[in-house]
Each structure stands twice: as C-alpha cells, then as structure tokens.
PDB file of C-alpha atoms and ligand atoms in Angstrom:
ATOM      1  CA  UNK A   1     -40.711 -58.538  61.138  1.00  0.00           C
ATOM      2  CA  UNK A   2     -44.172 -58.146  58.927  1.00  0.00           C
ATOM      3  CA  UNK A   3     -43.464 -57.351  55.437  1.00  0.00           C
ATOM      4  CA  UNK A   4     -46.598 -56.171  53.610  1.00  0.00           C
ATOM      5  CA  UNK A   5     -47.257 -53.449  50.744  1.00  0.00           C
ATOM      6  CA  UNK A   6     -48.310 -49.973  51.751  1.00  0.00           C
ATOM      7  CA  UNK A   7     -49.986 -47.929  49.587  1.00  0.00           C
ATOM      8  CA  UNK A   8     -47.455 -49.592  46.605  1.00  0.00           C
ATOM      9  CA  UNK A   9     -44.546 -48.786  48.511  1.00  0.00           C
ATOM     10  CA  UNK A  10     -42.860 -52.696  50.130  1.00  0.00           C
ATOM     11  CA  UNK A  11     -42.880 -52.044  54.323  1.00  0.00           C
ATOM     12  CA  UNK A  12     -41.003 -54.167  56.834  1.00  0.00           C
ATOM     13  CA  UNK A  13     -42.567 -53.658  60.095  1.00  0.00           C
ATOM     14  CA  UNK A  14     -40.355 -54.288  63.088  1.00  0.00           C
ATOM     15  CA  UNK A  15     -43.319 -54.653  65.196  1.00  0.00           C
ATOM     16  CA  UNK A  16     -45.027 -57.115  67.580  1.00  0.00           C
ATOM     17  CA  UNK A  17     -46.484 -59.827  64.828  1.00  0.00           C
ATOM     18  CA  UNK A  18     -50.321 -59.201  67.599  1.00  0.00           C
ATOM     19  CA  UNK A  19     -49.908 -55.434  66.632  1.00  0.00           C
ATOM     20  CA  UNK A  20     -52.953 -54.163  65.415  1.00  0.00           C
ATOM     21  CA  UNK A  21     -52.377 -52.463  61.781  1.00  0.00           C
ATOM     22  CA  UNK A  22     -53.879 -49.761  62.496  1.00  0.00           C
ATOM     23  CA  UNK A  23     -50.932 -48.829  64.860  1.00  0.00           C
ATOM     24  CA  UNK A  24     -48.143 -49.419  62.218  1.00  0.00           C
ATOM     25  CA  UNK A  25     -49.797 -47.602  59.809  1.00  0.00           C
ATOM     26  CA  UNK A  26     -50.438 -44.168  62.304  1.00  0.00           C
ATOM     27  CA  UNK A  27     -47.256 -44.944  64.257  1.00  0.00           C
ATOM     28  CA  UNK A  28     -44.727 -46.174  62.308  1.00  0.00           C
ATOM     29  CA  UNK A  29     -45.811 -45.124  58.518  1.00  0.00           C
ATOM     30  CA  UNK A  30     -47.096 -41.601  59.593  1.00  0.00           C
ATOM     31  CA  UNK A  31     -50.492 -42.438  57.412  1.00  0.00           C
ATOM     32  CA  UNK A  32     -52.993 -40.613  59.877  1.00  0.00           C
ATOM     33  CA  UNK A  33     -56.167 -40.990  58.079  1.00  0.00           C
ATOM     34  CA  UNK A  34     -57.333 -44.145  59.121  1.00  0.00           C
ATOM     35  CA  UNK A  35     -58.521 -42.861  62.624  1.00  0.00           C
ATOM     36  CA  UNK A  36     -59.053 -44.572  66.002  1.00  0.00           C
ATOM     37  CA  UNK A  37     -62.560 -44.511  67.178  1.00  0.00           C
ATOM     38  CA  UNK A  38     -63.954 -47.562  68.871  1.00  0.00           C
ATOM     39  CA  UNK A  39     -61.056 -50.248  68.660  1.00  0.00           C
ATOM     40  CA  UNK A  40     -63.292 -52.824  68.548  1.00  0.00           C
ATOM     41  CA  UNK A  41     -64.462 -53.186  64.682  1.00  0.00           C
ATOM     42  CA  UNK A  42     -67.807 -51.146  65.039  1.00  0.00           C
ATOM     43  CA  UNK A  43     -67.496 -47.750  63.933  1.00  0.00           C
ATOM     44  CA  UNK A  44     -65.826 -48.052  60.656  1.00  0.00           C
ATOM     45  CA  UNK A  45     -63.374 -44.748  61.307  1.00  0.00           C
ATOM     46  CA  UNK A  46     -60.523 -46.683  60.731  1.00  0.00           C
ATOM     47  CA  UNK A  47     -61.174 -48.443  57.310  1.00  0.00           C
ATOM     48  CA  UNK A  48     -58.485 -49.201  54.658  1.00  0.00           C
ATOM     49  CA  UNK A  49     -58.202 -51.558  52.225  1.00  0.00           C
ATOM     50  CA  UNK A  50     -56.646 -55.207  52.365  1.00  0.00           C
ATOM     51  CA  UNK A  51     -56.171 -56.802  48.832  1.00  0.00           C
ATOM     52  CA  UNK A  52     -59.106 -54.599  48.219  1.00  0.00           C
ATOM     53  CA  UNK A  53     -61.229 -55.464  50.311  1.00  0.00           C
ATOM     54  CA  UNK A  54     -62.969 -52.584  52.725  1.00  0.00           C
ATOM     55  CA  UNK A  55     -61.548 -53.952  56.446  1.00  0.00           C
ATOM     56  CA  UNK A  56     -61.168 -52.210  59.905  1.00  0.00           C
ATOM     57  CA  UNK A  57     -57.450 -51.899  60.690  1.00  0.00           C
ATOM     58  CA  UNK A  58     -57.998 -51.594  64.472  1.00  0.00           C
ATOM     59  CA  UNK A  59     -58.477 -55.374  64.583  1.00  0.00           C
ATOM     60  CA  UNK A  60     -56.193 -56.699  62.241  1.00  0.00           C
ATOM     61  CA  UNK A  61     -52.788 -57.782  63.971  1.00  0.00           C
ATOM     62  CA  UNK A  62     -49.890 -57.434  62.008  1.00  0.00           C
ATOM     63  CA  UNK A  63     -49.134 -60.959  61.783  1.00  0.00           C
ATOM     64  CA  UNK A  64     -52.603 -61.527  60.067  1.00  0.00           C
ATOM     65  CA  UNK A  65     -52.008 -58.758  57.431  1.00  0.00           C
ATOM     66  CA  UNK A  66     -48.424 -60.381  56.185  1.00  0.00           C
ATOM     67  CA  UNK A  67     -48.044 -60.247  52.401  1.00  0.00           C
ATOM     68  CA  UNK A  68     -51.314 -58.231  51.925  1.00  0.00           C
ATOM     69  CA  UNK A  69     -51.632 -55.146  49.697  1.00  0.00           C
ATOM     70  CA  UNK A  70     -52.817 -52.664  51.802  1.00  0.00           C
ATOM     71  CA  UNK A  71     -53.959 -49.025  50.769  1.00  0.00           C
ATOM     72  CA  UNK A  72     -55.204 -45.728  52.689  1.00  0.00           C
ATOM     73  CA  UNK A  73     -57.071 -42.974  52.135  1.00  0.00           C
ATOM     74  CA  UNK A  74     -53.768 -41.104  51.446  1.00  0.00           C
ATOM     75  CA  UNK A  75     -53.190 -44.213  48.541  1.00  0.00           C
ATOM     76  CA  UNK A  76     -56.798 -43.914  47.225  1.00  0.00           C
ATOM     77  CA  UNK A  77     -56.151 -41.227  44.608  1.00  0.00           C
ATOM     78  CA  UNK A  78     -54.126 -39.102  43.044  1.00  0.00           C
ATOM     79  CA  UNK A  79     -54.711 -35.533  43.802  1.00  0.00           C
ATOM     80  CA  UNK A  80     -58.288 -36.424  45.738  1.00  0.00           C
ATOM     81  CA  UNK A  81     -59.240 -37.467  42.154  1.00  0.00           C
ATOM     82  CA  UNK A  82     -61.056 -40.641  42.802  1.00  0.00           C
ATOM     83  CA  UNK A  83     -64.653 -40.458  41.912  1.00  0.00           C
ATOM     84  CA  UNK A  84     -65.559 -40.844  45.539  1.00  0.00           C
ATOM     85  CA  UNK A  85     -63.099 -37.916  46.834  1.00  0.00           C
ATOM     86  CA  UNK A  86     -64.908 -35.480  44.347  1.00  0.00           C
ATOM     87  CA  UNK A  87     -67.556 -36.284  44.945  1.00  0.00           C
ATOM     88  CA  UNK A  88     -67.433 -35.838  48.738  1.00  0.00           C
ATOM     89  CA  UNK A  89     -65.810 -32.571  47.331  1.00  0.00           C
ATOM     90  CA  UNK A  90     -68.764 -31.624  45.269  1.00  0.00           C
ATOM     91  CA  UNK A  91     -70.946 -32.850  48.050  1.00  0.00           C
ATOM     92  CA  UNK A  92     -69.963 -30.609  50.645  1.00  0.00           C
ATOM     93  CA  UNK A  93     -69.977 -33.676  52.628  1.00  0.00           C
ATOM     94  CA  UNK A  94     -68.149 -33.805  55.883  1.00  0.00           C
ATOM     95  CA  UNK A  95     -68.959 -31.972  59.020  1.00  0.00           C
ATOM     96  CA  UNK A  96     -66.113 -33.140  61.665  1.00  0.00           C
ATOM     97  CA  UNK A  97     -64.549 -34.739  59.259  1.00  0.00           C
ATOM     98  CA  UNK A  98     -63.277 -37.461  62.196  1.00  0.00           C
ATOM     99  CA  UNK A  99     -65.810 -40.494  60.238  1.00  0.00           C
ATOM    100  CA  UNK A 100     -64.942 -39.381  56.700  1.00  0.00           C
ATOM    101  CA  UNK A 101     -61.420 -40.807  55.445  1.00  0.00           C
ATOM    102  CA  UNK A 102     -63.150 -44.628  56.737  1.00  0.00           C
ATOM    103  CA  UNK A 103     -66.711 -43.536  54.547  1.00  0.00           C
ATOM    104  CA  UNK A 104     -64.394 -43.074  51.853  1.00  0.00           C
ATOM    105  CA  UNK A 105     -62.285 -45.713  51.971  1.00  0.00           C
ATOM    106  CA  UNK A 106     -65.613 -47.954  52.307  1.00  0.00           C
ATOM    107  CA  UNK A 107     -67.389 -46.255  50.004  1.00  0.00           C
ATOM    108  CA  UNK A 108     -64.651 -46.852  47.074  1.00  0.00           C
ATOM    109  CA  UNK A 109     -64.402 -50.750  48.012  1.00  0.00           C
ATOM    110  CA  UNK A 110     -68.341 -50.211  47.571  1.00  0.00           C
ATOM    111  CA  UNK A 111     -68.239 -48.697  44.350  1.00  0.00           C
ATOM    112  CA  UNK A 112     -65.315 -51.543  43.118  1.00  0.00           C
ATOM    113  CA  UNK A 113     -67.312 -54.217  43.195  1.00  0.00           C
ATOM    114  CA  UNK A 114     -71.187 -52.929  42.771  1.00  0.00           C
ATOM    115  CA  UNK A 115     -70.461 -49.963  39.845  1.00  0.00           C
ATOM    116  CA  UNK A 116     -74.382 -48.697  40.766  1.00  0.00           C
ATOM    117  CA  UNK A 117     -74.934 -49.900  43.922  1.00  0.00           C
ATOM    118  CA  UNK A 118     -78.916 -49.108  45.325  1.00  0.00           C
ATOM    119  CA  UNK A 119     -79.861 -47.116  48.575  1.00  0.00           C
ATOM    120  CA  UNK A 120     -80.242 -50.712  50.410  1.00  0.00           C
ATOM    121  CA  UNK A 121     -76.861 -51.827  48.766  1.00  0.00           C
ATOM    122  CA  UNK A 122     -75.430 -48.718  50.484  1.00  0.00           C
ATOM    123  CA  UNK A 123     -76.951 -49.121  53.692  1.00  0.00           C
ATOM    124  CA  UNK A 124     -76.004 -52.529  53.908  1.00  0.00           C
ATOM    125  CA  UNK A 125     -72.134 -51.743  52.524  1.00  0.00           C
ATOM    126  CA  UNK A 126     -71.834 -48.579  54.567  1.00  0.00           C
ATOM    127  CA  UNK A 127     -72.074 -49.689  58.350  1.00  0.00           C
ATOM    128  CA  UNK A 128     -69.758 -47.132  59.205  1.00  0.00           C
ATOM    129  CA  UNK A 129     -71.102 -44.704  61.974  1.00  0.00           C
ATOM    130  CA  UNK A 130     -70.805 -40.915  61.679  1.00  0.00           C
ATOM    131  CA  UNK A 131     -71.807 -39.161  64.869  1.00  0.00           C
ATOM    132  CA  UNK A 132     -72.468 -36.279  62.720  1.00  0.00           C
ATOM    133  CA  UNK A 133     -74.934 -37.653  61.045  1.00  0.00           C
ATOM    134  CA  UNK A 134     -73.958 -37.156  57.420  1.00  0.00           C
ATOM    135  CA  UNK A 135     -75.788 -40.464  56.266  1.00  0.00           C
ATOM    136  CA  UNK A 136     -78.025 -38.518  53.853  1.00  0.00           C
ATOM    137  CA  UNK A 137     -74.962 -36.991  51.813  1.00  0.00           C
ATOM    138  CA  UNK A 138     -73.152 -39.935  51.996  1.00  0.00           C
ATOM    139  CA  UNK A 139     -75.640 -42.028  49.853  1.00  0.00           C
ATOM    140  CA  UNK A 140     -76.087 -38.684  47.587  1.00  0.00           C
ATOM    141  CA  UNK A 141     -72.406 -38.552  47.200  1.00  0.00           C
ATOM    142  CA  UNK A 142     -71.779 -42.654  46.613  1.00  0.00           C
ATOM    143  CA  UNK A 143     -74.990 -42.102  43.886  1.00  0.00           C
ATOM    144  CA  UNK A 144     -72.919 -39.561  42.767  1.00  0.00           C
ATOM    145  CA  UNK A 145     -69.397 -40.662  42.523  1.00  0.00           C
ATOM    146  CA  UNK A 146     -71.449 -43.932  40.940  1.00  0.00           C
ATOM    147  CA  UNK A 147     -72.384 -41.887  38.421  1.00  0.00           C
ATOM    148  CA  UNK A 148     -68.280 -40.399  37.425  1.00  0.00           C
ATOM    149  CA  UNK A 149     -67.170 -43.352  37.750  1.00  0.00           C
ATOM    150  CA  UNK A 150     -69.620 -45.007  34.817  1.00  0.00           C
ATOM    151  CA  UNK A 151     -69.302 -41.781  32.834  1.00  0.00           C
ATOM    152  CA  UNK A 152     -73.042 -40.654  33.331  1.00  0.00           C
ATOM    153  CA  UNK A 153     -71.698 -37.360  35.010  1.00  0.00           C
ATOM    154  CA  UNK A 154     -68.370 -35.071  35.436  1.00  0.00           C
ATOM    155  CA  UNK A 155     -67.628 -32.103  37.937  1.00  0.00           C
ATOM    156  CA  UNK A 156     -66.798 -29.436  36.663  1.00  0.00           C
ATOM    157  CA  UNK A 157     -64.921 -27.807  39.361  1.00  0.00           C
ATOM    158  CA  UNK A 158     -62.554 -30.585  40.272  1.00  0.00           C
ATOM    159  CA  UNK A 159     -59.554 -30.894  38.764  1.00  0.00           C
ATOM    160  CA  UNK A 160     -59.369 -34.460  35.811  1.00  0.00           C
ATOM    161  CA  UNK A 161     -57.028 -36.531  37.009  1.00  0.00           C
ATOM    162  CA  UNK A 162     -53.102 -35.895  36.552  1.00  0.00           C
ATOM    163  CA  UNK A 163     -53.102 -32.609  37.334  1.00  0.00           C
ATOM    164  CA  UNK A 164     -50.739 -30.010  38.833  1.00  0.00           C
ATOM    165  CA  UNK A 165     -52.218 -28.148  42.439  1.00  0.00           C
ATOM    166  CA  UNK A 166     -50.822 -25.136  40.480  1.00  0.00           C
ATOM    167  CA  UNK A 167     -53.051 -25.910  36.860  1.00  0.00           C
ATOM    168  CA  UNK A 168     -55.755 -26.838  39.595  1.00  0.00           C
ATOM    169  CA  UNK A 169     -55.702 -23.533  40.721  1.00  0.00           C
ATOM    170  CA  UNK A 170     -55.147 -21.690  36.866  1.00  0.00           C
ATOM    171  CA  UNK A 171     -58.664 -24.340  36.428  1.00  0.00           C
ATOM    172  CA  UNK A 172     -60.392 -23.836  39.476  1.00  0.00           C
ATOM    173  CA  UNK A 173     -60.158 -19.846  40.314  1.00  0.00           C
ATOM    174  CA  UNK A 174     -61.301 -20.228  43.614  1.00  0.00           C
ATOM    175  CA  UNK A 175     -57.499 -22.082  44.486  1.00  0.00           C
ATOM    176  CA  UNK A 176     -55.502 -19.213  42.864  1.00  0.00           C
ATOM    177  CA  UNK A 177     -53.263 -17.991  45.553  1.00  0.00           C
ATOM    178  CA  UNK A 178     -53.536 -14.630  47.077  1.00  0.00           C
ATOM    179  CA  UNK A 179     -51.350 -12.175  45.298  1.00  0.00           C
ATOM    180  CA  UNK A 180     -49.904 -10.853  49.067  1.00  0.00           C
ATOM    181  CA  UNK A 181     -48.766  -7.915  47.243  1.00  0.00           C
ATOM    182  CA  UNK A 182     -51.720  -6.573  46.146  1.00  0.00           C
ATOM    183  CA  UNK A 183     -53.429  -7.585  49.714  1.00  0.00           C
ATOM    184  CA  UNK A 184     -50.383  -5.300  50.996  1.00  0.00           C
ATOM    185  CA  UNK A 185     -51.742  -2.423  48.802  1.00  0.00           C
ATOM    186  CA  UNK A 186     -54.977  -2.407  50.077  1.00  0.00           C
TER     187      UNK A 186
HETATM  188  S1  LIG B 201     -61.598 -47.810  65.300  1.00  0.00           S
HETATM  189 FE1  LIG B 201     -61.656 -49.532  64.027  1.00  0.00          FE
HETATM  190  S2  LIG B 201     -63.767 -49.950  63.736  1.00  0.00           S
HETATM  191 FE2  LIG B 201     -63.729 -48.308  65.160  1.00  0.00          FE
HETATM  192  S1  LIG B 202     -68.437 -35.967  59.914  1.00  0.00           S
HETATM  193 FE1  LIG B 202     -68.206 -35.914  62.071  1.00  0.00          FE
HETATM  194  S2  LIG B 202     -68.202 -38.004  62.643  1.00  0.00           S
HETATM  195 FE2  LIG B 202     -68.784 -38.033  60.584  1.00  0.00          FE
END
C-alpha cells in the first residue's frame, strides 16, 4: 500500500508499489486532467506537482512517490482562480485542450519559483509539447498570469478568488443562466 497526499486529501493506494502515478491518480482517484500522451516523460501532458515541484506522472512509480504531496490541475485553484488559470481564461488559450491541464500545471511550478520569469526562462521551463501549437499564447499568458500574480495587473472578467459560480455569474453576465422560461416564450 502507497500512502501519499492528494491534492490535501491523505490516499492509500492499494496498488502495485512499480505503478506509474499517473495511473492511480486517473484510475483509482478519478483526477482525469493529468492526461496520457507519450508515456515516456517527453510530452509534458501529464504534469502534476510533487512537493511542488513540476514532474511527469507517467514515469513516476508509486513506490517512488510515497509520502510526497502531490497536487493536480483539479488541486491548483479554487474556482480556476490561480493566476495561471485566468489567465489561460483571459488568453483564449487552448485549442484541443488535450496539452493544456500539463502547460498549466508547469506553468504554475514556473511562476512559484521565478515570480517574472523571461521568454528564455519560459522556453527553457516549458518543454511541454502542444501539437496545436499554442506556444505563442502560452508565453503571453505565463507574462500575463506573471503579472496577477505580482499585482502589476487584474482581469476584470474573472471572478477574485472565493467566489460563488452563482456571484460569478451575478459578476460576469455572460455566465447568467438562461431564464428557460422566457426562451419558452419566444
Ligand atoms: S504522458 Fe507523461 S510525459 Fe507524456
Ligand atoms: S491545445 Fe491541442 S495539444 Fe495543445
């Protein structure tokens, strides 16, 4: 049995200790962000943090992520309020989306420990691969989310942190529901 911490919460995983973590966290936690691209460490689409630290989960075993602190894009924030998620948000930023929650989740490690990292600090941080080809927006939005995250800038259309999806939506207009009466009416 691996005991580890997920996302804050304490997980025993009744696995095989040469699992790779990124199995336990799709198959037995549910977390399906981290995604499975390359199984071999390159591509980056399966990123999560260990003790903080940006690391590919498709080729860390189980046994070698005992007693770690561990946290996934679905741990990074609060109601996508990390200064990275809103500013993917504001961004526009992801095409297929398949690459994103590992540019995030390296991006964020990025922004921990470099608070304004350079375009060649990003380049070198950021070897994820996104057959897209979103590279441009990435470094716009990591300049960006830089930039919340020292105070230098704030969006206005994302909801501050703490806040209800329902005083998102009275904030954001675009989120309000659809009255379905009224669309019955029409
Ligand atoms: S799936 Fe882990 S690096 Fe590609
Ligand atoms: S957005 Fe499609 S792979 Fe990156």
């Amino acid at each position: 049995m691996t005991r580890l911490t997920v996302n804050g919460q304490p997980v025993h995983y009744k696995m095989a200790p040469e699992t790779p973590l990124l199995w336990a966290l799709r198959d037995a936690s549910n977390l399906t962000g981290a995604k499975y691209g390359c199984g071999t460490g390159e591509c980056g689409a399966c990123t999560v943090h260990v003790d903080g630290k940006a690391m590919q989960a498709c080729v860390i075993t189980l046994a070698e992520a005992e007693g770690t602190f561990v946290t996934t894009i679905e741990g990074l924030g609060h109601d996508r309020n990390h200064p990275v998620q809103q500013a993917w948000i504001a961004e526009n930023l992801p095409q297929c989306g398949f690459c994103q929650p590992g540019m995030v989740m390296a991006a964020a490690a990025l922004l921990t420990k470099t608070k304004s990292p350079s375009d060649d600090e990003i380049a070198s941080a950021i070897t994820n691969i996104c057959r897209c080809g979103t590279y441009p927006r990435i470094h716009a939005a990591i300049r960006r989310a830089a930039r919340m995250a020292n105070g230098g800038e704030r969006i206005d259309a994302a909801p501050p942190a703490n806040v209800s999806a329902d005083d998102a939506a009275d904030a954001v207009p675009a989120l309000r529901a659809i009255d379905s009466k009224k669309l019955s009416e029409r």
